[in-house]
């Protein structure tokens, strides 16, 4: 059985799904089901005390079926990320954390220094740490030395749908990785999922590309299939590219 | 008693003296929330014995959709 192992956990699905920006909770529910994702990301925010009982997606979920991956989104420093991570864990629902320390509001690119610092602290505190990072092979190496349980390089800026911008760097990260590599952010289409998996990524994390698709439920299924196709293609071993043609039909026995 | 609750100044009723009573006043006892008081997380098993005092900074947070 080909499974994704992150720290002590094991998953059948290699598609991790974010839970933001869906048009409504019903569509979200169906999209999550169609994706067959087992890991769902969440953000931690203040409860709106003027309307504390507004519907909340987490409350709809069968928590036995899913592993929650809260993120530290919104953090611009390691301290802020650590604070959010501790709050998330105090829920008693999970010990995984997606470390996300942003360095710039326009690009939402990670701050590499804060990202490394927060990851190091949270590993020491016993979290299962999945770090959202730049597609920087050297930073990925430092994160692994700090003990993270998965590195999650961005394909392109969060929510941009640009797909994989630097295939070469992703390849370097994947080749050297000793922990799972999950391509996170910037995915736009099922082809991007397939590409990431064909490069040898262990998983894909996406949100906007499904949540804001014209038909999120259908797109969720398409992304699942993209991930599966790419994974199988990777395991099967693709042919090398050649400059010239190579006939598929026999050249012998031609009718003369 | 005046506290800062989720960043806003809120005047609490006199009978609210613990975190548990504060959560009850918003009917949050069944909800999945996490409470921080003056920068320290309040353990879920200690809501009843954790006091709420004048001038406290209290955060009540929860899980929302995010990527």
PDB file of C-alpha atoms in Angstrom:
ATOM      1  CA  UNK A   1       0.000   0.000   0.000  1.00  0.00           C
ATOM      2  CA  UNK A   2       1.422   3.332  -1.077  1.00  0.00           C
ATOM      3  CA  UNK A   3       0.867   5.643   1.885  1.00  0.00           C
ATOM      4  CA  UNK A   4       2.001   9.078   2.970  1.00  0.00           C
ATOM      5  CA  UNK A   5       3.765   8.989   6.332  1.00  0.00           C
ATOM      6  CA  UNK A   6       4.150  12.209   8.301  1.00  0.00           C
ATOM      7  CA  UNK A   7       5.688  11.792  11.742  1.00  0.00           C
ATOM      8  CA  UNK A   8       3.635   9.100  13.485  1.00  0.00           C
ATOM      9  CA  UNK A   9       0.719   9.404  11.064  1.00  0.00           C
ATOM     10  CA  UNK A  10      -0.064   7.537   7.897  1.00  0.00           C
ATOM     11  CA  UNK A  11      -2.470   8.560   5.155  1.00  0.00           C
ATOM     12  CA  UNK A  12      -3.846   7.007   1.991  1.00  0.00           C
ATOM     13  CA  UNK A  13      -4.590  10.333   0.371  1.00  0.00           C
ATOM     14  CA  UNK A  14      -1.800  12.545  -0.876  1.00  0.00           C
ATOM     15  CA  UNK A  15      -4.042  15.546  -1.368  1.00  0.00           C
ATOM     16  CA  UNK A  16      -4.271  17.949   1.565  1.00  0.00           C
ATOM     17  CA  UNK A  17      -7.122  20.420   1.351  1.00  0.00           C
ATOM     18  CA  UNK A  18      -7.502  23.905   2.767  1.00  0.00           C
ATOM     19  CA  UNK A  19     -10.882  25.006   4.078  1.00  0.00           C
ATOM     20  CA  UNK A  20     -10.908  28.732   3.294  1.00  0.00           C
ATOM     21  CA  UNK A  21     -12.894  30.757   0.764  1.00  0.00           C
ATOM     22  CA  UNK A  22     -15.582  28.169  -0.100  1.00  0.00           C
ATOM     23  CA  UNK A  23     -18.886  29.676  -1.268  1.00  0.00           C
ATOM     24  CA  UNK A  24     -20.850  27.909   1.473  1.00  0.00           C
ATOM     25  CA  UNK A  25     -20.584  25.101   3.990  1.00  0.00           C
ATOM     26  CA  UNK A  26     -22.656  22.647   1.952  1.00  0.00           C
ATOM     27  CA  UNK A  27     -20.455  22.969  -1.141  1.00  0.00           C
ATOM     28  CA  UNK A  28     -17.414  22.750   1.096  1.00  0.00           C
ATOM     29  CA  UNK A  29     -18.683  19.570   2.675  1.00  0.00           C
ATOM     30  CA  UNK A  30     -19.231  17.970  -0.737  1.00  0.00           C
ATOM     31  CA  UNK A  31     -15.886  19.201  -2.047  1.00  0.00           C
ATOM     32  CA  UNK A  32     -14.048  17.718   0.922  1.00  0.00           C
ATOM     33  CA  UNK A  33     -15.786  14.402   0.317  1.00  0.00           C
ATOM     34  CA  UNK A  34     -14.993  14.483  -3.417  1.00  0.00           C
ATOM     35  CA  UNK A  35     -11.329  15.277  -2.750  1.00  0.00           C
ATOM     36  CA  UNK A  36     -10.994  12.239  -0.453  1.00  0.00           C
ATOM     37  CA  UNK A  37      -8.521  14.352   1.508  1.00  0.00           C
ATOM     38  CA  UNK A  38      -7.756  13.111   5.008  1.00  0.00           C
ATOM     39  CA  UNK A  39      -5.847  16.180   6.169  1.00  0.00           C
ATOM     40  CA  UNK A  40      -7.659  19.512   6.316  1.00  0.00           C
ATOM     41  CA  UNK A  41      -6.074  22.824   7.141  1.00  0.00           C
ATOM     42  CA  UNK A  42      -7.670  25.485   9.317  1.00  0.00           C
ATOM     43  CA  UNK A  43      -6.750  28.919  10.591  1.00  0.00           C
ATOM     44  CA  UNK A  44      -7.014  30.110  14.197  1.00  0.00           C
ATOM     45  CA  UNK A  45      -8.903  33.362  14.664  1.00  0.00           C
ATOM     46  CA  UNK A  46     -10.760  35.336  17.279  1.00  0.00           C
ATOM     47  CA  UNK A  47     -14.313  34.183  17.789  1.00  0.00           C
ATOM     48  CA  UNK A  48     -16.772  36.862  16.683  1.00  0.00           C
ATOM     49  CA  UNK A  49     -18.456  37.494  20.011  1.00  0.00           C
ATOM     50  CA  UNK A  50     -21.203  39.516  18.384  1.00  0.00           C
ATOM     51  CA  UNK A  51     -22.278  36.359  16.551  1.00  0.00           C
ATOM     52  CA  UNK A  52     -20.556  33.471  18.332  1.00  0.00           C
ATOM     53  CA  UNK A  53     -22.928  30.832  16.989  1.00  0.00           C
ATOM     54  CA  UNK A  54     -22.595  31.484  13.285  1.00  0.00           C
ATOM     55  CA  UNK A  55     -22.139  28.174  11.420  1.00  0.00           C
ATOM     56  CA  UNK A  56     -18.610  26.820  11.506  1.00  0.00           C
ATOM     57  CA  UNK A  57     -17.217  24.162   9.189  1.00  0.00           C
ATOM     58  CA  UNK A  58     -15.270  22.376  11.906  1.00  0.00           C
ATOM     59  CA  UNK A  59     -18.500  21.646  13.751  1.00  0.00           C
ATOM     60  CA  UNK A  60     -19.896  19.863  10.693  1.00  0.00           C
ATOM     61  CA  UNK A  61     -16.920  17.545  10.431  1.00  0.00           C
ATOM     62  CA  UNK A  62     -16.670  14.001  11.691  1.00  0.00           C
ATOM     63  CA  UNK A  63     -13.378  14.500  13.490  1.00  0.00           C
ATOM     64  CA  UNK A  64     -12.691  10.767  13.521  1.00  0.00           C
ATOM     65  CA  UNK A  65     -12.344  10.812   9.745  1.00  0.00           C
ATOM     66  CA  UNK A  66      -9.957  13.734   9.390  1.00  0.00           C
ATOM     67  CA  UNK A  67      -6.659  14.900  10.740  1.00  0.00           C
ATOM     68  CA  UNK A  68      -6.652  18.616  11.396  1.00  0.00           C
ATOM     69  CA  UNK A  69      -3.726  20.688  10.261  1.00  0.00           C
ATOM     70  CA  UNK A  70      -4.127  24.147  11.770  1.00  0.00           C
ATOM     71  CA  UNK A  71      -1.896  26.805  10.272  1.00  0.00           C
ATOM     72  CA  UNK A  72      -0.165  29.827  11.718  1.00  0.00           C
ATOM     73  CA  UNK A  73      -1.408  32.051   8.894  1.00  0.00           C
ATOM     74  CA  UNK A  74      -1.368  35.704   9.748  1.00  0.00           C
ATOM     75  CA  UNK A  75       1.923  35.415  11.639  1.00  0.00           C
ATOM     76  CA  UNK A  76       4.702  37.741  10.531  1.00  0.00           C
ATOM     77  CA  UNK A  77       7.146  36.672  13.232  1.00  0.00           C
ATOM     78  CA  UNK A  78       8.251  33.395  14.772  1.00  0.00           C
ATOM     79  CA  UNK A  79       6.748  34.503  18.108  1.00  0.00           C
ATOM     80  CA  UNK A  80       3.328  35.057  16.576  1.00  0.00           C
ATOM     81  CA  UNK A  81       3.480  31.690  14.836  1.00  0.00           C
ATOM     82  CA  UNK A  82       4.449  29.887  18.029  1.00  0.00           C
ATOM     83  CA  UNK A  83       1.609  31.579  19.913  1.00  0.00           C
ATOM     84  CA  UNK A  84      -0.953  30.506  17.307  1.00  0.00           C
ATOM     85  CA  UNK A  85       0.445  26.970  17.228  1.00  0.00           C
ATOM     86  CA  UNK A  86       0.133  26.625  20.990  1.00  0.00           C
ATOM     87  CA  UNK A  87      -3.446  27.876  20.885  1.00  0.00           C
ATOM     88  CA  UNK A  88      -4.277  25.354  18.167  1.00  0.00           C
ATOM     89  CA  UNK A  89      -2.794  22.471  20.134  1.00  0.00           C
ATOM     90  CA  UNK A  90      -4.606  23.568  23.294  1.00  0.00           C
ATOM     91  CA  UNK A  91      -7.853  22.687  21.511  1.00  0.00           C
ATOM     92  CA  UNK A  92      -6.919  19.081  22.207  1.00  0.00           C
ATOM     93  CA  UNK A  93      -7.872  18.205  18.630  1.00  0.00           C
ATOM     94  CA  UNK A  94      -4.479  17.890  16.993  1.00  0.00           C
ATOM     95  CA  UNK A  95      -0.731  18.081  17.376  1.00  0.00           C
ATOM     96  CA  UNK A  96       0.141  18.824  13.758  1.00  0.00           C
ATOM     97  CA  UNK A  97       0.900  22.387  12.752  1.00  0.00           C
ATOM     98  CA  UNK A  98       1.465  24.052   9.436  1.00  0.00           C
ATOM     99  CA  UNK A  99       4.106  26.640  10.182  1.00  0.00           C
ATOM    100  CA  UNK A 100       3.553  29.716   8.068  1.00  0.00           C
ATOM    101  CA  UNK A 101       5.488  32.913   8.748  1.00  0.00           C
ATOM    102  CA  UNK A 102       4.866  35.467   6.055  1.00  0.00           C
ATOM    103  CA  UNK A 103       7.435  38.063   5.077  1.00  0.00           C
ATOM    104  CA  UNK A 104       5.439  40.365   2.840  1.00  0.00           C
ATOM    105  CA  UNK A 105       1.685  41.057   2.505  1.00  0.00           C
ATOM    106  CA  UNK A 106       1.686  41.509  -1.267  1.00  0.00           C
ATOM    107  CA  UNK A 107       3.427  38.295  -2.299  1.00  0.00           C
ATOM    108  CA  UNK A 108       2.657  36.337   0.902  1.00  0.00           C
ATOM    109  CA  UNK A 109       6.042  34.731   0.462  1.00  0.00           C
ATOM    110  CA  UNK A 110       7.434  33.095   3.590  1.00  0.00           C
ATOM    111  CA  UNK A 111       9.976  34.855   5.775  1.00  0.00           C
ATOM    112  CA  UNK A 112      12.740  32.226   5.719  1.00  0.00           C
ATOM    113  CA  UNK A 113      14.346  33.307   8.989  1.00  0.00           C
ATOM    114  CA  UNK A 114      11.119  33.463  10.995  1.00  0.00           C
ATOM    115  CA  UNK A 115       9.949  30.237   9.374  1.00  0.00           C
ATOM    116  CA  UNK A 116      13.071  28.361  10.450  1.00  0.00           C
ATOM    117  CA  UNK A 117      12.991  29.830  13.951  1.00  0.00           C
ATOM    118  CA  UNK A 118       9.318  28.981  14.540  1.00  0.00           C
ATOM    119  CA  UNK A 119       9.794  25.481  13.128  1.00  0.00           C
ATOM    120  CA  UNK A 120      12.731  24.822  15.430  1.00  0.00           C
ATOM    121  CA  UNK A 121      10.812  25.940  18.534  1.00  0.00           C
ATOM    122  CA  UNK A 122       7.706  23.934  17.660  1.00  0.00           C
ATOM    123  CA  UNK A 123       9.683  20.761  16.933  1.00  0.00           C
ATOM    124  CA  UNK A 124      11.275  21.124  20.370  1.00  0.00           C
ATOM    125  CA  UNK A 125       7.831  21.535  21.916  1.00  0.00           C
ATOM    126  CA  UNK A 126       6.733  18.221  20.435  1.00  0.00           C
ATOM    127  CA  UNK A 127       4.544  19.375  17.580  1.00  0.00           C
ATOM    128  CA  UNK A 128       4.347  17.443  14.324  1.00  0.00           C
ATOM    129  CA  UNK A 129       5.657  20.244  12.157  1.00  0.00           C
ATOM    130  CA  UNK A 130       4.852  20.754   8.479  1.00  0.00           C
ATOM    131  CA  UNK A 131       6.529  23.903   7.303  1.00  0.00           C
ATOM    132  CA  UNK A 132       5.341  26.065   4.452  1.00  0.00           C
ATOM    133  CA  UNK A 133       8.517  27.360   2.883  1.00  0.00           C
ATOM    134  CA  UNK A 134      10.029  29.002  -0.162  1.00  0.00           C
ATOM    135  CA  UNK A 135      11.104  26.689  -2.946  1.00  0.00           C
ATOM    136  CA  UNK A 136      14.626  27.034  -1.622  1.00  0.00           C
ATOM    137  CA  UNK A 137      16.598  23.772  -1.417  1.00  0.00           C
ATOM    138  CA  UNK A 138      19.035  25.120   1.157  1.00  0.00           C
ATOM    139  CA  UNK A 139      16.276  26.340   3.447  1.00  0.00           C
ATOM    140  CA  UNK A 140      14.579  22.959   3.055  1.00  0.00           C
ATOM    141  CA  UNK A 141      17.809  21.374   4.238  1.00  0.00           C
ATOM    142  CA  UNK A 142      18.012  23.661   7.285  1.00  0.00           C
ATOM    143  CA  UNK A 143      14.381  22.903   8.141  1.00  0.00           C
ATOM    144  CA  UNK A 144      15.068  19.179   8.035  1.00  0.00           C
ATOM    145  CA  UNK A 145      18.090  19.646  10.268  1.00  0.00           C
ATOM    146  CA  UNK A 146      15.769  21.445  12.680  1.00  0.00           C
ATOM    147  CA  UNK A 147      13.648  18.285  12.714  1.00  0.00           C
ATOM    148  CA  UNK A 148      10.515  19.226  10.798  1.00  0.00           C
ATOM    149  CA  UNK A 149       8.293  16.316   9.800  1.00  0.00           C
ATOM    150  CA  UNK A 150       7.513  17.621   6.313  1.00  0.00           C
ATOM    151  CA  UNK A 151       8.672  20.495   4.135  1.00  0.00           C
ATOM    152  CA  UNK A 152       6.044  22.259   2.075  1.00  0.00           C
ATOM    153  CA  UNK A 153       7.586  24.412  -0.638  1.00  0.00           C
ATOM    154  CA  UNK A 154       5.285  26.727  -2.501  1.00  0.00           C
ATOM    155  CA  UNK A 155       4.707  26.116  -6.194  1.00  0.00           C
ATOM    156  CA  UNK A 156       4.022  29.847  -6.638  1.00  0.00           C
ATOM    157  CA  UNK A 157       2.486  32.597  -4.458  1.00  0.00           C
ATOM    158  CA  UNK A 158      -0.491  31.599  -2.272  1.00  0.00           C
ATOM    159  CA  UNK A 159      -3.797  31.753  -4.109  1.00  0.00           C
ATOM    160  CA  UNK A 160      -2.146  32.817  -7.374  1.00  0.00           C
ATOM    161  CA  UNK A 161      -2.960  29.671  -9.359  1.00  0.00           C
ATOM    162  CA  UNK A 162       0.257  30.089 -11.325  1.00  0.00           C
ATOM    163  CA  UNK A 163       1.278  26.473 -10.840  1.00  0.00           C
ATOM    164  CA  UNK A 164       4.893  25.379 -10.492  1.00  0.00           C
ATOM    165  CA  UNK A 165       7.229  28.265 -11.265  1.00  0.00           C
ATOM    166  CA  UNK A 166      10.547  26.701 -10.405  1.00  0.00           C
ATOM    167  CA  UNK A 167      10.453  23.045 -11.270  1.00  0.00           C
ATOM    168  CA  UNK A 168      14.183  22.784 -10.957  1.00  0.00           C
ATOM    169  CA  UNK A 169      14.265  23.931  -7.329  1.00  0.00           C
ATOM    170  CA  UNK A 170      11.407  21.605  -6.424  1.00  0.00           C
ATOM    171  CA  UNK A 171      13.359  18.761  -7.967  1.00  0.00           C
ATOM    172  CA  UNK A 172      16.437  19.656  -5.904  1.00  0.00           C
ATOM    173  CA  UNK A 173      14.354  19.744  -2.725  1.00  0.00           C
ATOM    174  CA  UNK A 174      12.689  16.414  -3.502  1.00  0.00           C
ATOM    175  CA  UNK A 175      15.943  14.670  -4.440  1.00  0.00           C
ATOM    176  CA  UNK A 176      17.599  15.535  -1.143  1.00  0.00           C
ATOM    177  CA  UNK A 177      14.605  15.251   1.159  1.00  0.00           C
ATOM    178  CA  UNK A 178      14.577  12.865   4.090  1.00  0.00           C
ATOM    179  CA  UNK A 179      11.025  13.812   5.073  1.00  0.00           C
ATOM    180  CA  UNK A 180       7.912  14.125   2.902  1.00  0.00           C
ATOM    181  CA  UNK A 181       7.825  17.055   0.502  1.00  0.00           C
ATOM    182  CA  UNK A 182       4.351  18.499   0.043  1.00  0.00           C
ATOM    183  CA  UNK A 183       3.920  21.115  -2.643  1.00  0.00           C
ATOM    184  CA  UNK A 184       1.822  23.802  -1.006  1.00  0.00           C
ATOM    185  CA  UNK A 185       0.375  26.977  -2.516  1.00  0.00           C
ATOM    186  CA  UNK A 186       0.006  28.311  -6.017  1.00  0.00           C
ATOM    187  CA  UNK A 187      -1.596  25.216  -7.551  1.00  0.00           C
ATOM    188  CA  UNK A 188      -4.116  26.201 -10.215  1.00  0.00           C
ATOM    189  CA  UNK A 189      -5.220  23.050 -12.012  1.00  0.00           C
ATOM    190  CA  UNK A 190      -5.175  19.251 -11.860  1.00  0.00           C
ATOM    191  CA  UNK A 191      -2.229  19.322 -14.285  1.00  0.00           C
ATOM    192  CA  UNK A 192      -0.221  21.224 -11.659  1.00  0.00           C
ATOM    193  CA  UNK A 193      -0.999  18.478  -9.117  1.00  0.00           C
ATOM    194  CA  UNK A 194       0.050  15.801 -11.562  1.00  0.00           C
ATOM    195  CA  UNK A 195       3.238  17.683 -12.385  1.00  0.00           C
ATOM    196  CA  UNK A 196       4.194  18.098  -8.731  1.00  0.00           C
ATOM    197  CA  UNK A 197       3.610  14.409  -8.078  1.00  0.00           C
ATOM    198  CA  UNK A 198       5.492  13.362 -11.206  1.00  0.00           C
ATOM    199  CA  UNK A 199       8.461  15.349  -9.958  1.00  0.00           C
ATOM    200  CA  UNK A 200       8.356  13.051  -6.941  1.00  0.00           C
ATOM    201  CA  UNK A 201       6.536  15.182  -4.395  1.00  0.00           C
ATOM    202  CA  UNK A 202       4.882  13.183  -1.621  1.00  0.00           C
ATOM    203  CA  UNK A 203       1.732  15.263  -1.608  1.00  0.00           C
ATOM    204  CA  UNK A 204      -0.006  18.456  -2.644  1.00  0.00           C
ATOM    205  CA  UNK A 205      -1.755  21.003  -0.437  1.00  0.00           C
ATOM    206  CA  UNK A 206      -4.190  23.370  -2.102  1.00  0.00           C
ATOM    207  CA  UNK A 207      -7.211  25.465  -1.287  1.00  0.00           C
ATOM    208  CA  UNK A 208      -8.087  28.379  -3.565  1.00  0.00           C
ATOM    209  CA  UNK A 209      -7.959  26.359  -6.790  1.00  0.00           C
ATOM    210  CA  UNK A 210     -10.839  24.239  -5.496  1.00  0.00           C
ATOM    211  CA  UNK A 211     -12.712  26.757  -3.349  1.00  0.00           C
ATOM    212  CA  UNK A 212     -12.941  29.393  -6.078  1.00  0.00           C
ATOM    213  CA  UNK A 213     -13.415  27.070  -9.061  1.00  0.00           C
ATOM    214  CA  UNK A 214     -16.730  27.459 -10.916  1.00  0.00           C
ATOM    215  CA  UNK A 215     -17.622  24.020  -9.626  1.00  0.00           C
ATOM    216  CA  UNK A 216     -15.633  23.347  -6.446  1.00  0.00           C
ATOM    217  CA  UNK A 217     -16.968  19.821  -5.977  1.00  0.00           C
ATOM    218  CA  UNK A 218     -15.977  18.714  -9.475  1.00  0.00           C
ATOM    219  CA  UNK A 219     -12.620  20.453  -9.165  1.00  0.00           C
ATOM    220  CA  UNK A 220     -11.976  18.709  -5.857  1.00  0.00           C
ATOM    221  CA  UNK A 221     -12.415  15.367  -7.598  1.00  0.00           C
ATOM    222  CA  UNK A 222     -10.264  16.523 -10.526  1.00  0.00           C
ATOM    223  CA  UNK A 223      -7.455  17.511  -8.151  1.00  0.00           C
ATOM    224  CA  UNK A 224      -7.661  14.149  -6.436  1.00  0.00           C
ATOM    225  CA  UNK A 225      -7.322  12.422  -9.806  1.00  0.00           C
ATOM    226  CA  UNK A 226      -4.473  14.744 -10.795  1.00  0.00           C
ATOM    227  CA  UNK A 227      -2.569  13.813  -7.657  1.00  0.00           C
ATOM    228  CA  UNK A 228      -3.240  10.114  -8.189  1.00  0.00           C
ATOM    229  CA  UNK A 229      -2.254  10.231 -11.864  1.00  0.00           C
ATOM    230  CA  UNK A 230       0.972  12.063 -11.073  1.00  0.00           C
ATOM    231  CA  UNK A 231       1.832   9.710  -8.248  1.00  0.00           C
ATOM    232  CA  UNK A 232       1.265   6.614 -10.353  1.00  0.00           C
ATOM    233  CA  UNK A 233       3.222   8.139 -13.205  1.00  0.00           C
ATOM    234  CA  UNK A 234       6.106   8.841 -10.855  1.00  0.00           C
ATOM    235  CA  UNK A 235       6.091   5.310  -9.467  1.00  0.00           C
ATOM    236  CA  UNK A 236       5.794   3.820 -12.942  1.00  0.00           C
ATOM    237  CA  UNK A 237       8.912   5.676 -14.149  1.00  0.00           C
ATOM    238  CA  UNK A 238       8.513   7.828 -17.215  1.00  0.00           C
ATOM    239  CA  UNK A 239      10.572   7.392 -20.387  1.00  0.00           C
ATOM    240  CA  UNK A 240      13.488   9.675 -21.087  1.00  0.00           C
ATOM    241  CA  UNK A 241      12.898  12.512 -23.533  1.00  0.00           C
ATOM    242  CA  UNK A 242      14.518  12.041 -26.954  1.00  0.00           C
ATOM    243  CA  UNK A 243      15.184  14.554 -29.660  1.00  0.00           C
ATOM    244  CA  UNK A 244      13.885  12.400 -32.545  1.00  0.00           C
ATOM    245  CA  UNK A 245      10.986  10.084 -33.153  1.00  0.00           C
ATOM    246  CA  UNK A 246      10.994   6.418 -32.318  1.00  0.00           C
ATOM    247  CA  UNK A 247       8.320   4.418 -34.170  1.00  0.00           C
ATOM    248  CA  UNK A 248       5.782   2.621 -32.016  1.00  0.00           C
ATOM    249  CA  UNK A 249       4.879   0.169 -34.777  1.00  0.00           C
ATOM    250  CA  UNK A 250       7.349  -2.497 -35.963  1.00  0.00           C
ATOM    251  CA  UNK A 251       9.597  -1.463 -38.833  1.00  0.00           C
ATOM    252  CA  UNK A 252       9.895  -5.091 -39.953  1.00  0.00           C
ATOM    253  CA  UNK A 253       7.284  -7.006 -41.940  1.00  0.00           C
ATOM    254  CA  UNK A 254       6.151  -4.034 -43.971  1.00  0.00           C
ATOM    255  CA  UNK A 255       3.895  -4.941 -46.899  1.00  0.00           C
ATOM    256  CA  UNK A 256       5.736  -4.371 -50.136  1.00  0.00           C
TER     257      UNK A 256
ATOM    258  CA  UNK B   1     -15.508  44.713  35.783  1.00  0.00           C
ATOM    259  CA  UNK B   2     -13.796  45.907  32.641  1.00  0.00           C
ATOM    260  CA  UNK B   3     -11.793  43.427  30.565  1.00  0.00           C
ATOM    261  CA  UNK B   4     -10.274  43.482  27.138  1.00  0.00           C
ATOM    262  CA  UNK B   5     -12.019  40.671  25.296  1.00  0.00           C
ATOM    263  CA  UNK B   6     -10.813  39.800  21.789  1.00  0.00           C
ATOM    264  CA  UNK B   7      -9.321  43.266  21.529  1.00  0.00           C
ATOM    265  CA  UNK B   8     -12.408  45.174  22.692  1.00  0.00           C
ATOM    266  CA  UNK B   9     -13.176  46.719  26.055  1.00  0.00           C
ATOM    267  CA  UNK B  10     -16.105  44.825  27.534  1.00  0.00           C
ATOM    268  CA  UNK B  11     -17.921  45.477  30.791  1.00  0.00           C
ATOM    269  CA  UNK B  12     -18.691  42.085  32.326  1.00  0.00           C
ATOM    270  CA  UNK B  13     -21.604  41.379  34.625  1.00  0.00           C
ATOM    271  CA  UNK B  14     -20.602  41.204  38.278  1.00  0.00           C
ATOM    272  CA  UNK B  15     -21.470  37.506  38.581  1.00  0.00           C
ATOM    273  CA  UNK B  16     -18.790  36.539  36.049  1.00  0.00           C
ATOM    274  CA  UNK B  17     -15.707  35.692  38.072  1.00  0.00           C
ATOM    275  CA  UNK B  18     -14.226  32.687  36.258  1.00  0.00           C
ATOM    276  CA  UNK B  19     -13.383  31.704  32.689  1.00  0.00           C
ATOM    277  CA  UNK B  20     -16.108  29.100  32.832  1.00  0.00           C
ATOM    278  CA  UNK B  21     -18.709  31.710  33.740  1.00  0.00           C
ATOM    279  CA  UNK B  22     -17.426  33.961  30.994  1.00  0.00           C
ATOM    280  CA  UNK B  23     -17.818  31.178  28.407  1.00  0.00           C
ATOM    281  CA  UNK B  24     -21.267  30.357  29.751  1.00  0.00           C
ATOM    282  CA  UNK B  25     -22.344  33.971  29.398  1.00  0.00           C
ATOM    283  CA  UNK B  26     -21.807  33.584  25.635  1.00  0.00           C
ATOM    284  CA  UNK B  27     -23.174  30.001  25.627  1.00  0.00           C
ATOM    285  CA  UNK B  28     -19.805  28.715  24.473  1.00  0.00           C
ATOM    286  CA  UNK B  29     -19.483  25.801  26.864  1.00  0.00           C
ATOM    287  CA  UNK B  30     -20.226  23.238  24.119  1.00  0.00           C
ATOM    288  CA  UNK B  31     -18.145  24.927  21.434  1.00  0.00           C
ATOM    289  CA  UNK B  32     -14.560  24.207  20.500  1.00  0.00           C
ATOM    290  CA  UNK B  33     -12.796  27.351  21.627  1.00  0.00           C
ATOM    291  CA  UNK B  34      -9.422  28.078  23.138  1.00  0.00           C
ATOM    292  CA  UNK B  35      -8.975  30.722  25.812  1.00  0.00           C
ATOM    293  CA  UNK B  36      -5.929  32.822  26.499  1.00  0.00           C
ATOM    294  CA  UNK B  37      -5.786  35.025  29.595  1.00  0.00           C
ATOM    295  CA  UNK B  38      -3.101  37.699  29.831  1.00  0.00           C
ATOM    296  CA  UNK B  39      -1.008  35.880  27.253  1.00  0.00           C
ATOM    297  CA  UNK B  40      -1.283  32.463  28.918  1.00  0.00           C
ATOM    298  CA  UNK B  41      -3.367  29.644  27.498  1.00  0.00           C
ATOM    299  CA  UNK B  42      -6.015  28.445  29.941  1.00  0.00           C
ATOM    300  CA  UNK B  43      -6.097  24.661  30.081  1.00  0.00           C
ATOM    301  CA  UNK B  44      -9.541  23.317  29.167  1.00  0.00           C
ATOM    302  CA  UNK B  45      -9.733  21.437  32.458  1.00  0.00           C
ATOM    303  CA  UNK B  46      -9.146  24.592  34.476  1.00  0.00           C
ATOM    304  CA  UNK B  47     -11.875  26.957  33.296  1.00  0.00           C
ATOM    305  CA  UNK B  48     -13.733  26.695  36.580  1.00  0.00           C
ATOM    306  CA  UNK B  49     -10.827  27.653  38.795  1.00  0.00           C
ATOM    307  CA  UNK B  50      -9.305  30.289  36.518  1.00  0.00           C
ATOM    308  CA  UNK B  51     -10.423  33.740  37.668  1.00  0.00           C
ATOM    309  CA  UNK B  52     -11.377  36.633  35.453  1.00  0.00           C
ATOM    310  CA  UNK B  53     -10.209  39.896  36.968  1.00  0.00           C
ATOM    311  CA  UNK B  54     -10.551  43.573  36.204  1.00  0.00           C
ATOM    312  CA  UNK B  55      -8.141  44.654  33.452  1.00  0.00           C
ATOM    313  CA  UNK B  56      -7.581  41.124  32.100  1.00  0.00           C
ATOM    314  CA  UNK B  57      -6.743  40.680  28.444  1.00  0.00           C
ATOM    315  CA  UNK B  58      -8.713  37.692  27.262  1.00  0.00           C
ATOM    316  CA  UNK B  59      -8.721  36.031  23.873  1.00  0.00           C
ATOM    317  CA  UNK B  60     -11.320  33.483  22.835  1.00  0.00           C
ATOM    318  CA  UNK B  61     -10.262  31.879  19.560  1.00  0.00           C
ATOM    319  CA  UNK B  62     -11.486  29.035  17.390  1.00  0.00           C
ATOM    320  CA  UNK B  63     -10.831  27.138  14.153  1.00  0.00           C
ATOM    321  CA  UNK B  64     -11.980  28.872  10.982  1.00  0.00           C
ATOM    322  CA  UNK B  65     -11.600  27.989   7.319  1.00  0.00           C
ATOM    323  CA  UNK B  66      -8.058  28.566   6.085  1.00  0.00           C
ATOM    324  CA  UNK B  67      -5.449  27.202   3.734  1.00  0.00           C
TER     325      UNK B  67
END
